[in-house]
Amino acid sequence: MSQNDSTGAGLLEPPKLTRQDFVSDQTVRWCPGCGDYSILAQVQKVMPDLGIPKEKIVFVSGIGCSSRFPYYMNTYGFHSIHGRAATLATGLKTARPDLSVWVVTGDGDGLSIGGNHLIHCLRRNLDIKIMLFNNRIYGLTKGQYSPTSEFGKKTKSSPFGTAEQPINPICVAIASEATFVARSLDVDPAHLSKSVEKAAKHKGTAFLEIYQNCNIFNDAAFEDFTSREVRSDRMLYLEHGHPMIFGKNHDKGIRLNGLEPEVVTLGENGVSEKDLLVHDESAAEPTLAYLLSRMTYPEFPVPVGVFYRAQRPCFEEILEKQGKDIAAKVGPGNLEKLIRGGETWTVT
Amino acid sequence: MSTQTRVKETPHEVQELETVVIRFVGDSGDGMQLTGTQFADTTAIVGNDLATLPDFPAEIRAPAGTLPGVSGYQISFSSQDIRTPGDAPGVLVCMNPAALKTNLADLEDGGILILDTDAFTQGNLNKAGYKTNPLKDGSLAGYRTFEIPLTTLTLRAIGETTLGSRQATRCKNFFALGLVFWLYERPVDYTETWIKDKFKGNQEVARANLAALQAGYNFAETTEIFTTHYRVTKARLAPGTYRKITGNEATAIGCVAAAMQAGRPLFYGSYPITPASDILHELSRFKNFPVKTFQAEDEISAIGAAIGASYGGSLGLTGTSGPGVALKSEAIGLAVMTELPLVIIDVQRGGPSTGLPTKTEQADLLQAVYGRNSECPAAVVAPATPAECFTFAVEAFRIAIKYMTPVFYLSDGYLANGAEPWKIPEIKDLPRIDVHFAMDKATFQPYKRDPKTLARPWAIPGTPGLEHRIGGLEKEDVTGNVSYDPLNHHKMVRLRAEKIAGIANDIPELEVFGGDSGKVLVLGWGSTYGSITTAVERMRARKASVSSAHLRYLNPFPRNLGEVLRRFEKVLIPELNLGQLQWMVRARYLVDAVGLNKVQGKPFMVSEIIHKIEELL
Ligand SMILES: Cc1ncc(C[n+]2csc(CCOP(=O)(O)OP(=O)(O)O)c2C)c(N)n1
Ligand code: SF4
């Protein structure tokens, strides 16, 4: 996208930004080997391609390891308080629709203390991008279970195993009327950068869950299905308009059996490609997306990619329009008239 | 509109009065707030000074006829300057036994009592807990009681109607209003116009209410029931154009004025809570102004959004009552750390916890000044009257922007809902609010302070070359980079404190009402202004050596406060709490201030303050 004015006259094309332009002068302080590095690298890589001037980009985060993210981006950044990034982003985007606003949050930050805000942010559908780094643990506070930790998980604060059912971020997002719901992973840079780019280009609140490895407190949490060797057999790369096929040999697929998905092998029992579910990320209803979001390893391959995408007016646009419409009807706000409103009387 | 047309010459005796206090009380479904407001509006237009005190039940609709369902509206109006809605009403209009039961004790001896006899049924008497009927047992002997079948007369006045009987009966508040209009020589025109406008879409409701109003007025004029009516002449207010305004209205308009003076949009993040919600309602209507309102999912989100908006260059505003401030405190700390301008409205109510949601209290002062983790200074201002809410909304933003700091604005239930005449200011006299956004990338440093104000620059996203990161972690002086250096932290804590303390050089000195020195100084803050000043005025008329001073700035205090305190032998601090300002003053100035404390959900009566002053003299 060109940054010229619409006529293209008068202005020189500014030099294209590079990845380096988005690297801040702050030393990155994540543990060596942390999945956050990969996410940072992919975001910095995608940014120049979005064609948005650097000064128009703001990263807002809560608290947690992942929430240090804004310090490392050479854009505007706001490292706020635990769980509240979505609220700051909401005010900022409402006040400044011209900005590209990104929220970086963790599973504890976004789903535990900030769960309420996340739900409401999604349903409002501001044009902001939310990246939730899910490492299924509390990193910054050194290893307590998080709302996404699996049932029975032993951690510092659950030495005998948790007694809580985990929350599924994608389900939450869909239930919250999100207009863009996707999942990616730190160890697949190509998929990750594509996902960030798709989120960036979505008009409306984009929710991107990113599986992120915390090698210190929850190492290999996703490895059963994300490691390079097994990935193709245990993950399902969702592609719009394509049948749901996976497996090293492209011979496995997902078929609908009544209201339940099932894993089938192509060529077995007469199953062919046309029996498979075809992914439709822009279906009228998020029914399919919800069904996919319930698929977990080992029963199913874990889906990644865009689950659901819809077009809906954005909160900040509706507000702007209301203001304009009313001003067109009754005229722009006049302070003199406002303070003299109501019945007045004069004392001489 | 002529306001005098309906006041006819009548054969009745007219008595001149200086000040009248009327209280309308009834069931929460009886429309008493509306009746009171209409009386107040008309009274304002005929040119009396006035002060009002609405009193809401906590329940929205307690069962009809019960004690918790009683709703009241008190108004005092005068030909003189007045500052309070009056200690004891001289007139009590009671729509049912429950209202009588809960309010009679306040009525002056010999006062006028107007009762709807139709409502004194056995059922209602039982609900109000009356063993015997007060209309018959002689218990009302000490008052000038007027027993009027308001309901019957109202239905008769309306005549044939398509309205159901419940809806028709509800018009009786206008009958009562018409009656009281006549009694105090108020014209009915204003209310007539209001009814016509309000019920534009329902002609029959409009007709019924108009008929009731007129019938009430005529009833008073033509029956011999009242032998006298009363005249309160126009008040000699300072020349100017006035309107009647409540504190919440003035606050909302003041915030819009601040935005216009600053040339920046206003962003209001709020979550509904009594008694602050009206500010949200008001501001939500101003969509043709550069005003955006956001009804958040909770108070934390409300302030988070306001901080986000401030960061983006808007005037960030968030408003709530005490319990909501409790939720906001972590975010206030963030605003203190990131040094962004932010105004936090706290319309105080009775607490702790949910407390007395519809009643007034002044007990959030320490919460505003100190109620956060660590050393977390914020400026605090408090208007003293409903009209002053306008001025201080503008002032709060002036300070917030100039010093890049959160500013608390402490109103309370009494100011919020109380009304008084407001002399409309000239726009040209409003303070200018200068906004300078940092622009120059060659010299920009996120925490490089203005040497005079100690404010850091306001650098908003979208400014090329100024990309930087802020947040809640401690900042390195000047660069704003994250820093855990012990000495830097010590320095930054001190700098933030000094910045707020320095505001003292930018606010007016404390003025003393009465003699500059003497035996007793009555020091107050917030909505107790009216009662305190009236008490001191009356004591001075009796030649007592008493003065008063009222703090509108609670953090920092005016720079001459210590010196003012020392000019008096004794300092009395009346507060609707257990002594919060008293505690601050004693700690700071080592002055042995005495408290007068009332925590009943009600404002001070003038007599209570007089009594305490007498004790000290
Ligand atoms: C109000 C508040 N409560 C608790 C904390 C402590 N705290 C900081 S980060 C965190 C959890 C972070 O977990 P997550 O969001 O999963 O992020 P990660 O560190 O794993 O990236 C907690 C509990 C805090 N900073 N503030
Ligand atoms: S604790 Fe875990 S999440 Fe945090 S930086 Fe270290 S590896 Fe990353």
Tab-separated table of N, CA and C in Angstrom, chain B residues 27 63-67 96-99 117-134:
chain	number	residue	atom	x	y	z
B	27	ASP	N	-45.007	8.026	47.773
B	27	ASP	CA	-44.510	6.728	47.380
B	27	ASP	C	-43.594	6.907	46.177
B	63	PRO	N	-42.508	-2.058	47.635
B	63	PRO	CA	-43.956	-2.221	47.580
B	63	PRO	C	-44.666	-0.909	47.926
B	64	ALA	N	-45.701	-0.586	47.143
B	64	ALA	CA	-46.388	0.697	47.304
B	64	ALA	C	-46.873	0.864	48.738
B	65	GLY	N	-46.705	2.050	49.256
B	65	GLY	CA	-47.239	2.354	50.572
B	65	GLY	C	-46.341	1.983	51.743
B	66	THR	N	-45.171	1.361	51.455
B	66	THR	CA	-44.313	0.948	52.573
B	66	THR	C	-43.288	2.036	52.908
B	67	LEU	N	-42.710	1.927	54.103
B	67	LEU	CA	-41.745	2.934	54.544
B	67	LEU	C	-40.510	3.008	53.641
B	96	ASN	N	-49.072	9.891	51.277
B	96	ASN	CA	-49.602	8.678	51.923
B	96	ASN	C	-49.107	8.562	53.371
B	97	PRO	N	-49.639	7.638	54.141
B	97	PRO	CA	-49.250	7.495	55.546
B	97	PRO	C	-47.767	7.187	55.735
B	98	ALA	N	-47.188	6.366	54.847
B	98	ALA	CA	-45.766	6.033	55.004
B	98	ALA	C	-44.923	7.295	54.906
B	99	ALA	N	-45.294	8.164	53.977
B	99	ALA	CA	-44.557	9.413	53.805
B	99	ALA	C	-44.681	10.288	55.047
B	117	THR	N	-56.039	12.636	51.865
B	117	THR	CA	-56.833	11.795	52.773
B	117	THR	C	-57.234	10.480	52.104
B	118	ASP	N	-57.347	10.502	50.778
B	118	ASP	CA	-57.728	9.270	50.076
B	118	ASP	C	-56.728	8.152	50.320
B	119	ALA	N	-55.489	8.531	50.595
B	119	ALA	CA	-54.459	7.505	50.765
B	119	ALA	C	-54.425	6.939	52.178
B	120	PHE	N	-55.210	7.542	53.079
B	120	PHE	CA	-55.173	7.067	54.462
B	120	PHE	C	-56.168	5.932	54.683
B	121	THR	N	-55.995	4.893	53.895
B	121	THR	CA	-56.850	3.711	54.043
B	121	THR	C	-56.257	2.830	55.137
B	122	GLN	N	-57.084	1.908	55.623
B	122	GLN	CA	-56.588	1.015	56.669
B	122	GLN	C	-55.365	0.236	56.182
B	123	GLY	N	-55.435	-0.205	54.913
B	123	GLY	CA	-54.316	-0.956	54.350
B	123	GLY	C	-53.024	-0.147	54.394
B	124	ASN	N	-53.096	1.108	53.932
B	124	ASN	CA	-51.895	1.948	53.914
B	124	ASN	C	-51.413	2.276	55.319
B	125	LEU	N	-52.382	2.467	56.247
B	125	LEU	CA	-52.000	2.744	57.636
B	125	LEU	C	-51.247	1.554	58.212
B	126	ASN	N	-51.726	0.366	57.893
B	126	ASN	CA	-51.056	-0.842	58.372
B	126	ASN	C	-49.637	-0.927	57.791
B	127	LYS	N	-49.543	-0.693	56.473
B	127	LYS	CA	-48.225	-0.785	55.825
B	127	LYS	C	-47.228	0.199	56.432
B	128	ALA	N	-47.733	1.344	56.851
B	128	ALA	CA	-46.849	2.348	57.436
B	128	ALA	C	-46.635	2.095	58.928
B	129	GLY	N	-47.311	1.097	59.458
B	129	GLY	CA	-47.118	0.753	60.868
B	129	GLY	C	-47.868	1.666	61.833
B	130	TYR	N	-48.913	2.324	61.363
B	130	TYR	CA	-49.725	3.159	62.271
B	130	TYR	C	-50.726	2.285	63.018
B	131	LYS	N	-50.757	2.432	64.338
B	131	LYS	CA	-51.747	1.691	65.135
B	131	LYS	C	-53.094	2.416	65.077
B	132	THR	N	-53.026	3.747	65.098
B	132	THR	CA	-54.262	4.535	64.998
B	132	THR	C	-54.103	5.502	63.830
B	133	ASN	N	-55.217	5.991	63.331
B	133	ASN	CA	-55.173	6.899	62.184
B	133	ASN	C	-54.747	8.298	62.640
B	134	PRO	N	-53.600	8.771	62.178
B	134	PRO	CA	-53.113	10.086	62.637
B	134	PRO	C	-54.075	11.231	62.284
